Amino acid sequence: MLPRTDQPNPLWASDPARYWAGIDAAVRDAGLDAPVLALDVDALAHNSADLVARANGVPIRIASKSVRVRHVIDELSRRRGFGGVLAYDLAEAIWLATTSGIDDVLVGYPTTRRSAIAALAGDDEAASRVTVLVDSVDQLDLIDSVCTPGRRAPIRVAIDVDASYRLLRGRLHIGVRRSPVHSRRDATALARIIVRRTGFRLVGVMSYEAQVAGMADAAGSAPRNRAVGLMQRRSMAELRRRRDRVIAELRSLADLEVVNAGGTGSIEDTAADPSITDIAAGSGLFGGHLFDGYSRFRPAPALAFGLDVVRRPAAGIVTCAGGGWIASGPPGADRLPKPVWPQGLSYLKAEAAGEVQTPLRGPPADRLRVGDRVWFRHTKSGEVCERADAVALIERDDGGNPRVRDVVPTYRGEGKCFL
């Protein structure tokens, strides 16, 4: 099991230079080459406990796209306060349900992968554990085209209800563009089709309030932050009213087992909605620097990656091998990995983080030698795990000295590439 940490002022906050130096020493003592991922299990335990506390009794559904390390998913899924997995791909969901034995896997996005649909339809165990997401009849038709209803067990289905904030009669859309199902009328119309249709069983609803969960409220100027906070409060109030009506209507049509919502950035607000059965969260487990701009919580920097210095092209500049592990989303500085140790390094504006090399400048550069290591925090958790085969698990001995407890594979290390 993961350790629990109750340190009031943990090392990553009180003495970050010592914290990162310890991580570096542990990985070097283990003889691990760069690029290398290191996961501090104390920091992970801190973050998982924080998510559970913020959820106030509502189970946390692990968002696997933000983890992509099966060892971590398996271990967390057995901890109190966690329940089920939110997968990002159907083939991945089947793998987790059958290989790891996770008995409640909700796919967070619609699928058109025919091979995975056929695999689900042909595996009674997977079919009983995996729920697919739909937002239109077209997706039902595609499933039927792969395997006709009479030749399969019923497919468990959840409806994706759009959680965006719409103003001015829909002319102003705040949030992500996901599902076309927005109103109670939209959801009810689709639900009635599903419950009447042979080969499907409506068991759940999902809604993701990205304008709250994925938008920092302490990352800019004071006026900007106040505006974001006001929008988020009003958006959640509108969503709770609308979602309550949707769920009440759908419960009159089907026995809903799952009503999933939220994300790491909106846990407290989502937990206050009585219609919710579980809250999705994943990025907060590894604690990417994207969350440095949130006012209500601050996860520990549990996961980081180290790159080697391979040359020194000029005074005050060093170059690392690799580094262009850019997060998805609108291009910007907040999508770049953040160099954190040695402290004081920054990107060259003309190059930033490169595909095969990353130059950095700053006072520590003249002290770094070829072969020394620079540590970075990622922006988004799952995407960085697609870049490495394994993660070194860091634990501390009785004297507080970090060491590598184990090295576990990422999805990539297990030969899996879903998206």
CSV table of C-alpha atoms in Angstrom, one decimal:
chain,number,residue,atom,x,y,z
A,1,MET,CA,0.0,0.0,0.0
A,2,LEU,CA,1.0,3.6,-0.5
A,3,PRO,CA,2.2,5.3,2.7
A,4,ARG,CA,0.2,8.1,4.3
A,5,THR,CA,1.9,11.4,5.1
A,6,ASP,CA,0.6,13.9,7.6
A,7,GLN,CA,3.6,16.2,7.5
A,8,PRO,CA,2.4,19.8,8.3
A,9,ASN,CA,5.2,21.3,6.3
A,10,PRO,CA,6.6,18.6,3.9
A,11,LEU,CA,10.0,18.8,2.4
A,12,TRP,CA,8.7,19.6,-1.1
A,13,ALA,CA,7.2,22.8,0.3
A,14,SER,CA,9.7,23.7,3.1
A,15,ASP,CA,13.0,23.0,1.2
A,16,PRO,CA,12.4,22.3,-2.5
A,17,ALA,CA,16.2,22.3,-3.3
A,18,ARG,CA,16.8,19.5,-0.8
A,19,TYR,CA,13.7,17.7,-2.0
A,20,TRP,CA,14.8,17.6,-5.6
A,21,ALA,CA,18.4,16.9,-4.8
A,22,GLY,CA,17.3,13.8,-2.9
A,23,ILE,CA,15.2,12.6,-5.8
A,24,ASP,CA,18.2,13.1,-8.1
A,25,ALA,CA,20.5,11.2,-5.7
A,26,ALA,CA,18.1,8.3,-5.4
A,27,VAL,CA,17.7,7.8,-9.1
A,28,ARG,CA,21.4,8.1,-9.7
A,29,ASP,CA,22.2,5.6,-6.9
A,30,ALA,CA,19.8,3.2,-8.7
A,31,GLY,CA,21.8,3.6,-11.9
A,32,LEU,CA,18.8,4.8,-14.0
A,33,ASP,CA,19.5,6.6,-17.2
A,34,ALA,CA,17.7,9.7,-18.4
A,35,PRO,CA,15.2,10.6,-19.5
A,36,VAL,CA,13.7,9.2,-16.3
A,37,LEU,CA,10.4,9.5,-14.5
A,38,ALA,CA,10.4,9.6,-10.7
A,39,LEU,CA,7.2,9.2,-8.6
A,40,ASP,CA,7.5,10.1,-4.9
A,41,VAL,CA,5.1,7.7,-3.1
A,42,ASP,CA,4.9,10.0,-0.1
A,43,ALA,CA,3.8,12.9,-2.3
A,44,LEU,CA,1.4,10.6,-4.1
A,45,ALA,CA,-0.2,9.5,-0.8
A,46,HIS,CA,-0.5,13.2,0.2
A,47,ASN,CA,-2.3,14.0,-3.0
A,48,SER,CA,-4.6,11.0,-2.9
A,49,ALA,CA,-5.6,11.8,0.7
A,50,ASP,CA,-6.2,15.4,-0.3
A,51,LEU,CA,-8.5,14.4,-3.2
A,52,VAL,CA,-10.5,12.1,-0.9
A,53,ALA,CA,-10.8,14.8,1.8
A,54,ARG,CA,-11.9,17.4,-0.8
A,55,ALA,CA,-14.6,15.0,-2.1
A,56,ASN,CA,-16.2,14.9,1.4
A,57,GLY,CA,-17.4,11.3,1.1
A,58,VAL,CA,-18.1,11.1,-2.6
A,59,PRO,CA,-15.9,8.4,-4.2
A,60,ILE,CA,-13.1,9.5,-6.5
A,61,ARG,CA,-13.2,7.8,-9.9
A,62,ILE,CA,-9.6,7.6,-11.2
A,63,ALA,CA,-9.2,9.4,-14.5
A,64,SER,CA,-6.7,7.0,-16.2
A,65,LYS,CA,-5.7,9.4,-18.9
A,66,SER,CA,-3.9,11.5,-16.3
A,67,VAL,CA,-2.1,8.5,-14.8
A,68,ARG,CA,-1.3,5.8,-17.5
A,69,VAL,CA,0.6,3.7,-15.0
A,70,ARG,CA,-1.4,0.5,-14.3
A,71,HIS,CA,0.5,-0.2,-11.0
A,72,VAL,CA,-0.7,3.1,-9.6
A,73,ILE,CA,-4.3,2.7,-10.9
A,74,ASP,CA,-4.5,-0.8,-9.4
A,75,GLU,CA,-3.1,0.3,-6.0
A,76,LEU,CA,-5.2,3.4,-5.7
A,77,SER,CA,-8.4,1.7,-6.8
A,78,ARG,CA,-8.1,-0.5,-3.6
A,79,ARG,CA,-7.8,2.5,-1.3
A,80,ARG,CA,-10.7,3.9,0.7
A,81,GLY,CA,-12.3,6.9,-1.0
A,82,PHE,CA,-11.7,5.7,-4.5
A,83,GLY,CA,-14.2,3.8,-6.7
A,84,GLY,CA,-13.9,2.8,-10.3
A,85,VAL,CA,-11.9,4.2,-13.2
A,86,LEU,CA,-12.7,6.7,-15.9
A,87,ALA,CA,-10.9,5.4,-19.0
A,88,TYR,CA,-10.1,7.4,-22.1
A,89,ASP,CA,-10.4,4.6,-24.7
A,90,LEU,CA,-12.5,1.5,-25.0
A,91,ALA,CA,-9.6,-0.9,-25.6
A,92,GLU,CA,-7.9,0.5,-22.5
A,93,ALA,CA,-11.1,0.0,-20.5
A,94,ILE,CA,-11.4,-3.6,-21.6
A,95,TRP,CA,-7.7,-4.1,-20.6
A,96,LEU,CA,-8.2,-2.6,-17.2
A,97,ALA,CA,-11.4,-4.6,-16.6
A,98,THR,CA,-9.9,-8.0,-17.5
A,99,THR,CA,-6.2,-7.7,-16.8
A,100,SER,CA,-6.4,-5.7,-13.6
A,101,GLY,CA,-9.9,-6.9,-12.7
A,102,ILE,CA,-11.4,-3.5,-12.1
A,103,ASP,CA,-15.1,-4.0,-12.0
A,104,ASP,CA,-16.3,-0.5,-12.8
A,105,VAL,CA,-14.8,1.2,-15.8
A,106,LEU,CA,-16.6,4.1,-17.4
A,107,VAL,CA,-15.2,5.2,-20.8
A,108,GLY,CA,-15.1,9.0,-20.8
A,109,TYR,CA,-15.4,9.5,-24.5
A,110,PRO,CA,-17.4,7.9,-27.3
A,111,THR,CA,-15.6,5.2,-29.4
A,112,THR,CA,-15.6,4.2,-33.0
A,113,ARG,CA,-12.8,1.6,-32.6
A,114,ARG,CA,-14.5,-1.4,-34.2
A,115,SER,CA,-12.0,-3.9,-32.9
A,116,ALA,CA,-12.6,-2.8,-29.4
A,117,ILE,CA,-16.4,-2.8,-29.8
A,118,ALA,CA,-16.1,-6.4,-31.1
A,119,ALA,CA,-13.9,-7.4,-28.2
A,120,LEU,CA,-16.4,-5.9,-25.7
A,121,ALA,CA,-19.3,-7.6,-27.3
A,122,GLY,CA,-17.5,-10.9,-27.2
A,123,ASP,CA,-16.3,-10.8,-23.6
A,124,ASP,CA,-19.0,-11.3,-21.0
A,125,GLU,CA,-16.7,-10.2,-18.2
A,126,ALA,CA,-15.7,-7.0,-19.9
A,127,ALA,CA,-19.3,-6.3,-20.9
A,128,SER,CA,-20.4,-6.6,-17.3
A,129,ARG,CA,-17.7,-4.2,-16.1
A,130,VAL,CA,-17.3,-1.6,-18.9
A,131,THR,CA,-19.7,1.3,-19.6
A,132,VAL,CA,-19.4,3.1,-23.0
A,133,LEU,CA,-20.3,6.7,-23.4
A,134,VAL,CA,-22.7,8.0,-26.1
A,135,ASP,CA,-24.2,11.4,-27.0
A,136,SER,CA,-26.0,10.5,-30.2
A,137,VAL,CA,-27.9,7.7,-31.9
A,138,ASP,CA,-25.2,7.5,-34.5
A,139,GLN,CA,-22.9,5.9,-31.9
A,140,LEU,CA,-25.5,3.3,-31.1
A,141,ASP,CA,-25.8,2.5,-34.8
A,142,LEU,CA,-22.1,2.0,-35.1
A,143,ILE,CA,-22.0,-0.4,-32.3
A,144,ASP,CA,-24.9,-2.4,-33.9
A,145,SER,CA,-23.0,-2.4,-37.2
A,146,VAL,CA,-20.1,-4.2,-35.5
A,147,CYS,CA,-22.1,-6.7,-33.6
A,148,THR,CA,-25.9,-7.1,-34.0
A,149,PRO,CA,-27.9,-7.0,-30.7
A,150,GLY,CA,-29.1,-10.6,-30.9
A,151,ARG,CA,-25.5,-11.9,-30.9
A,152,ARG,CA,-24.2,-10.0,-27.8
A,153,ALA,CA,-24.9,-9.3,-24.2
A,154,PRO,CA,-26.5,-5.8,-23.7
A,155,ILE,CA,-23.9,-3.0,-23.8
A,156,ARG,CA,-23.8,-0.8,-20.8
A,157,VAL,CA,-24.3,2.8,-21.8
A,158,ALA,CA,-23.9,6.2,-20.2
A,159,ILE,CA,-25.0,9.5,-21.7
A,160,ASP,CA,-22.6,12.4,-21.9
A,161,VAL,CA,-24.4,15.5,-20.9
A,162,ASP,CA,-22.8,18.8,-21.8
A,163,ALA,CA,-21.8,20.8,-18.7
A,164,SER,CA,-20.7,24.0,-20.4
A,165,TYR,CA,-22.1,27.4,-19.3
A,166,ARG,CA,-24.2,29.0,-22.0
A,167,LEU,CA,-25.4,32.6,-21.9
A,168,LEU,CA,-27.3,34.8,-24.3
A,169,ARG,CA,-29.5,31.9,-25.4
A,170,GLY,CA,-26.5,29.8,-26.3
A,171,ARG,CA,-24.6,32.4,-28.3
A,172,LEU,CA,-21.9,32.5,-25.6
A,173,HIS,CA,-20.4,29.1,-24.8
A,174,ILE,CA,-18.0,28.8,-21.9
A,175,GLY,CA,-16.4,25.4,-21.5
A,176,VAL,CA,-15.2,22.7,-23.8
A,177,ARG,CA,-17.0,21.4,-26.9
A,178,ARG,CA,-18.1,17.9,-26.0
A,179,SER,CA,-21.6,16.6,-26.1
A,180,PRO,CA,-24.5,18.0,-28.1
A,181,VAL,CA,-26.8,16.8,-25.3
A,182,HIS,CA,-27.2,19.9,-23.1
A,183,SER,CA,-30.8,20.3,-22.0
A,184,ARG,CA,-33.1,18.0,-20.0
A,185,ARG,CA,-35.1,17.6,-23.3
A,186,ASP,CA,-32.0,16.5,-25.2
A,187,ALA,CA,-31.0,14.0,-22.5
A,188,THR,CA,-34.5,12.6,-22.1
A,189,ALA,CA,-35.0,12.1,-25.9
A,190,LEU,CA,-31.7,10.1,-26.2
A,191,ALA,CA,-32.5,8.2,-23.0
A,192,ARG,CA,-35.8,7.1,-24.3
A,193,ILE,CA,-34.2,5.8,-27.5
A,194,ILE,CA,-31.6,3.8,-25.5
A,195,VAL,CA,-34.0,2.2,-23.1
A,196,ARG,CA,-36.3,1.1,-26.0
A,197,ARG,CA,-33.4,-0.2,-28.1
A,198,THR,CA,-32.5,-3.9,-28.0
A,199,GLY,CA,-28.9,-4.6,-27.1
A,200,PHE,CA,-28.2,-1.6,-24.8
A,201,ARG,CA,-28.8,-0.8,-21.1
A,202,LEU,CA,-28.8,2.7,-19.9
A,203,VAL,CA,-26.8,2.7,-16.6
A,204,GLY,CA,-25.2,6.2,-16.2
A,205,VAL,CA,-24.6,9.8,-17.0
A,206,MET,CA,-21.4,11.8,-17.2
A,207,SER,CA,-20.9,15.5,-17.3
A,208,TYR,CA,-17.5,17.3,-17.2
A,209,GLU,CA,-17.5,21.0,-16.1
A,210,ALA,CA,-14.2,21.9,-17.7
A,211,GLN,CA,-14.8,25.7,-17.2
A,212,VAL,CA,-14.4,25.0,-13.4
A,213,ALA,CA,-12.2,21.9,-13.2
A,214,GLY,CA,-9.8,22.9,-15.9
A,215,MET,CA,-9.5,26.7,-15.5
A,216,ALA,CA,-7.2,28.2,-12.9
A,217,ASP,CA,-8.6,31.0,-10.8
A,218,ALA,CA,-5.3,32.3,-9.4
A,219,ALA,CA,-3.1,32.4,-12.5
A,220,GLY,CA,-3.4,35.9,-13.7
A,221,SER,CA,-4.2,39.4,-12.7
A,222,ALA,CA,-6.6,40.1,-9.8
A,223,PRO,CA,-9.4,41.4,-12.1
A,224,ARG,CA,-9.0,38.3,-14.3
A,225,ASN,CA,-9.1,36.0,-11.3
A,226,ARG,CA,-12.2,37.6,-9.8
A,227,ALA,CA,-13.9,37.3,-13.2
A,228,VAL,CA,-13.0,33.6,-13.4
A,229,GLY,CA,-14.2,33.0,-9.9
A,230,LEU,CA,-17.5,34.7,-10.5
A,231,MET,CA,-18.1,32.8,-13.8
A,232,GLN,CA,-17.3,29.5,-12.0
A,233,ARG,CA,-19.7,30.1,-9.2
A,234,ARG,CA,-22.5,31.1,-11.5
A,235,SER,CA,-21.7,28.2,-13.9
A,236,MET,CA,-21.8,25.6,-11.1
A,237,ALA,CA,-25.1,27.0,-9.8
A,238,GLU,CA,-26.7,26.7,-13.2
A,239,LEU,CA,-25.3,23.3,-13.8
A,240,ARG,CA,-26.5,21.9,-10.5
A,241,ARG,CA,-30.0,23.0,-11.2
A,242,ARG,CA,-29.9,21.6,-14.8
A,243,ARG,CA,-28.2,18.4,-13.9
A,244,ASP,CA,-30.6,17.7,-11.0
A,245,ARG,CA,-33.5,18.0,-13.5
A,246,VAL,CA,-31.8,15.8,-16.0
A,247,ILE,CA,-30.9,13.0,-13.5
A,248,ALA,CA,-34.4,13.1,-12.0
A,249,GLU,CA,-36.0,12.6,-15.4
A,250,LEU,CA,-33.6,9.9,-16.4
A,251,ARG,CA,-34.0,8.0,-13.2
A,252,SER,CA,-37.7,7.7,-14.1
A,253,LEU,CA,-36.7,5.9,-17.2
A,254,ALA,CA,-33.7,3.7,-16.1
A,255,ASP,CA,-31.9,2.5,-13.0
A,256,LEU,CA,-28.8,4.8,-13.1
A,257,GLU,CA,-25.8,3.2,-11.4
A,258,VAL,CA,-23.3,6.0,-12.2
A,259,VAL,CA,-23.7,9.8,-12.2
A,260,ASN,CA,-20.1,11.0,-12.8
A,261,ALA,CA,-18.9,14.5,-12.9
A,262,GLY,CA,-16.1,16.9,-12.1
A,263,GLY,CA,-12.3,16.9,-12.2
A,264,THR,CA,-9.4,17.6,-9.9
A,265,GLY,CA,-10.0,21.4,-10.1
A,266,SER,CA,-13.7,21.3,-9.2
A,267,ILE,CA,-14.0,18.5,-6.5
A,268,GLU,CA,-15.5,20.6,-3.7
A,269,ASP,CA,-18.1,22.2,-6.0
A,270,THR,CA,-19.0,18.9,-7.6
A,271,ALA,CA,-19.2,17.1,-4.3
A,272,ALA,CA,-21.9,19.5,-3.2
A,273,ASP,CA,-24.2,18.3,-6.0
A,274,PRO,CA,-26.5,15.6,-4.4
A,275,SER,CA,-27.2,14.0,-7.8
A,276,ILE,CA,-23.5,12.9,-8.2
A,277,THR,CA,-22.4,9.3,-7.4
A,278,ASP,CA,-18.7,9.8,-8.1
A,279,ILE,CA,-16.1,12.4,-9.1
A,280,ALA,CA,-13.4,11.9,-11.7
A,281,ALA,CA,-9.9,13.0,-10.8
A,282,GLY,CA,-6.5,12.1,-12.0
A,283,SER,CA,-4.1,15.0,-12.7
A,284,GLY,CA,-4.2,16.0,-9.0
A,285,LEU,CA,-2.6,12.6,-8.1
A,286,PHE,CA,0.7,13.4,-9.8
A,287,GLY,CA,0.5,17.2,-9.2
A,288,GLY,CA,1.5,18.8,-12.5
A,289,HIS,CA,2.4,22.5,-12.3
A,290,LEU,CA,-0.8,23.5,-14.1
A,291,PHE,CA,-2.4,23.4,-10.6
A,292,ASP,CA,0.0,26.0,-9.3
A,293,GLY,CA,-2.6,28.6,-10.5
A,294,TYR,CA,-5.5,27.3,-8.4
A,295,SER,CA,-6.5,29.0,-5.2
A,296,ARG,CA,-8.3,26.2,-3.3
A,297,PHE,CA,-5.7,23.5,-3.3
A,298,ARG,CA,-2.0,22.8,-4.1
A,299,PRO,CA,-1.0,19.2,-4.8
A,300,ALA,CA,2.5,18.0,-4.1
A,301,PRO,CA,4.9,17.6,-7.1
A,302,ALA,CA,4.7,13.9,-6.9
A,303,LEU,CA,5.9,13.1,-10.5
A,304,ALA,CA,8.8,14.7,-12.3
A,305,PHE,CA,11.2,13.8,-15.0
A,306,GLY,CA,15.0,14.2,-15.3
A,307,LEU,CA,17.0,15.0,-18.3
A,308,ASP,CA,20.8,14.9,-18.7
A,309,VAL,CA,23.0,17.8,-19.6
A,310,VAL,CA,24.7,16.8,-22.9
A,311,ARG,CA,26.6,20.1,-23.8
A,312,ARG,CA,27.4,23.6,-22.8
A,313,PRO,CA,27.1,25.8,-25.9
A,314,ALA,CA,28.0,29.1,-24.2
A,315,ALA,CA,28.5,30.7,-20.9
A,316,GLY,CA,25.4,30.6,-18.8
A,317,ILE,CA,23.7,28.0,-21.0
A,318,VAL,CA,23.4,24.2,-20.9
A,319,THR,CA,21.6,21.9,-23.3
A,320,CYS,CA,19.6,18.8,-22.1
A,321,ALA,CA,18.8,15.8,-24.3
A,322,GLY,CA,15.1,15.7,-25.0
A,323,GLY,CA,12.5,17.8,-23.2
A,324,GLY,CA,9.8,18.7,-25.6
A,325,TRP,CA,7.1,16.9,-23.6
A,326,ILE,CA,4.5,19.5,-24.4
A,327,ALA,CA,1.0,19.2,-22.9
A,328,SER,CA,-2.2,19.3,-25.0
A,329,GLY,CA,-4.4,22.3,-25.0
A,330,PRO,CA,-4.0,25.9,-26.3
A,331,PRO,CA,-0.3,26.5,-27.1
A,332,GLY,CA,1.3,28.6,-24.5
A,333,ALA,CA,4.0,28.8,-21.8
A,334,ASP,CA,1.8,26.9,-19.3
A,335,ARG,CA,1.9,23.8,-21.6
A,336,LEU,CA,5.7,23.6,-21.3
A,337,PRO,CA,7.4,21.4,-18.7
A,338,LYS,CA,8.8,23.6,-15.8
A,339,PRO,CA,12.5,23.3,-14.9
A,340,VAL,CA,12.6,23.1,-11.1
A,341,TRP,CA,16.1,21.8,-10.2
A,342,PRO,CA,18.7,23.2,-10.0
A,343,GLN,CA,16.6,26.2,-9.3
A,344,GLY,CA,17.0,29.3,-11.5
A,345,LEU,CA,17.0,27.7,-15.0
A,346,SER,CA,14.7,28.9,-17.7
A,347,TYR,CA,14.1,28.4,-21.4
A,348,LEU,CA,15.5,30.3,-24.3
A,349,LYS,CA,12.6,32.1,-25.9
A,350,ALA,CA,13.8,31.2,-29.4
A,351,GLU,CA,13.8,27.5,-28.7
A,352,ALA,CA,11.9,26.6,-25.6
A,353,ALA,CA,11.5,22.8,-25.0
A,354,GLY,CA,12.8,20.9,-28.1
A,355,GLU,CA,12.1,17.5,-29.6
A,356,VAL,CA,15.6,16.2,-29.0
A,357,GLN,CA,17.4,19.0,-27.2
A,358,THR,CA,16.4,21.7,-24.8
A,359,PRO,CA,18.8,24.6,-24.0
A,360,LEU,CA,18.4,26.3,-20.6
A,361,ARG,CA,19.9,29.5,-19.2
A,362,GLY,CA,20.4,30.8,-15.7
A,363,PRO,CA,22.9,31.1,-12.9
A,364,PRO,CA,23.1,27.3,-12.2
A,365,ALA,CA,24.2,26.6,-15.8
A,366,ASP,CA,27.8,27.5,-15.2
A,367,ARG,CA,27.9,25.0,-12.3
A,368,LEU,CA,26.4,22.1,-14.3
A,369,ARG,CA,28.7,19.6,-16.1
A,370,VAL,CA,28.0,17.2,-18.9
A,371,GLY,CA,26.2,14.3,-17.4
A,372,ASP,CA,24.5,16.3,-14.6
A,373,ARG,CA,20.8,16.1,-14.5
A,374,VAL,CA,18.0,18.7,-14.6
A,375,TRP,CA,14.6,18.0,-13.2
A,376,PHE,CA,11.3,19.2,-14.7
A,377,ARG,CA,7.7,19.2,-13.6
A,378,HIS,CA,5.1,18.2,-16.2
A,379,THR,CA,2.0,20.2,-17.0
A,380,LYS,CA,-0.4,17.3,-17.6
A,381,SER,CA,0.3,14.0,-16.0
A,382,GLY,CA,-0.7,11.3,-18.5
A,383,GLU,CA,1.0,12.8,-21.5
A,384,VAL,CA,4.4,12.7,-19.8
A,385,CYS,CA,3.9,9.0,-19.1
A,386,GLU,CA,3.6,8.4,-22.8
A,387,ARG,CA,7.2,9.5,-23.2
A,388,ALA,CA,8.8,6.8,-20.9
A,389,ASP,CA,8.6,3.1,-20.5
A,390,ALA,CA,8.9,3.1,-16.7
A,391,VAL,CA,8.5,5.1,-13.5
A,392,ALA,CA,10.9,4.9,-10.6
A,393,LEU,CA,9.0,4.8,-7.3
A,394,ILE,CA,10.8,6.8,-4.6
A,395,GLU,CA,10.3,6.0,-0.9
A,396,ARG,CA,12.2,7.1,2.2
A,397,ASP,CA,14.0,5.0,4.8
A,398,ASP,CA,13.7,5.5,8.5
A,399,GLY,CA,16.2,8.3,8.3
A,400,GLY,CA,14.2,10.2,5.7
A,401,ASN,CA,16.6,9.4,2.9
A,402,PRO,CA,15.0,8.8,-0.5
A,403,ARG,CA,15.7,5.6,-2.5
A,404,VAL,CA,14.2,3.8,-5.4
A,405,ARG,CA,11.8,1.2,-4.1
A,406,ASP,CA,10.8,-0.2,-7.5
A,407,VAL,CA,10.6,0.5,-11.1
A,408,VAL,CA,7.2,-0.1,-12.7
A,409,PRO,CA,6.0,0.2,-16.3
A,410,THR,CA,3.9,2.9,-17.8
A,411,TYR,CA,1.2,2.0,-20.3
A,412,ARG,CA,4.0,2.4,-23.0
A,413,GLY,CA,6.2,0.0,-21.0
A,414,GLU,CA,3.5,-2.6,-21.1
A,415,GLY,CA,3.3,-2.2,-24.9
A,416,LYS,CA,0.0,-0.2,-24.8
A,417,CYS,CA,-0.6,2.8,-27.0
A,418,PHE,CA,-4.3,3.7,-27.0
A,419,LEU,CA,-4.4,7.3,-28.2
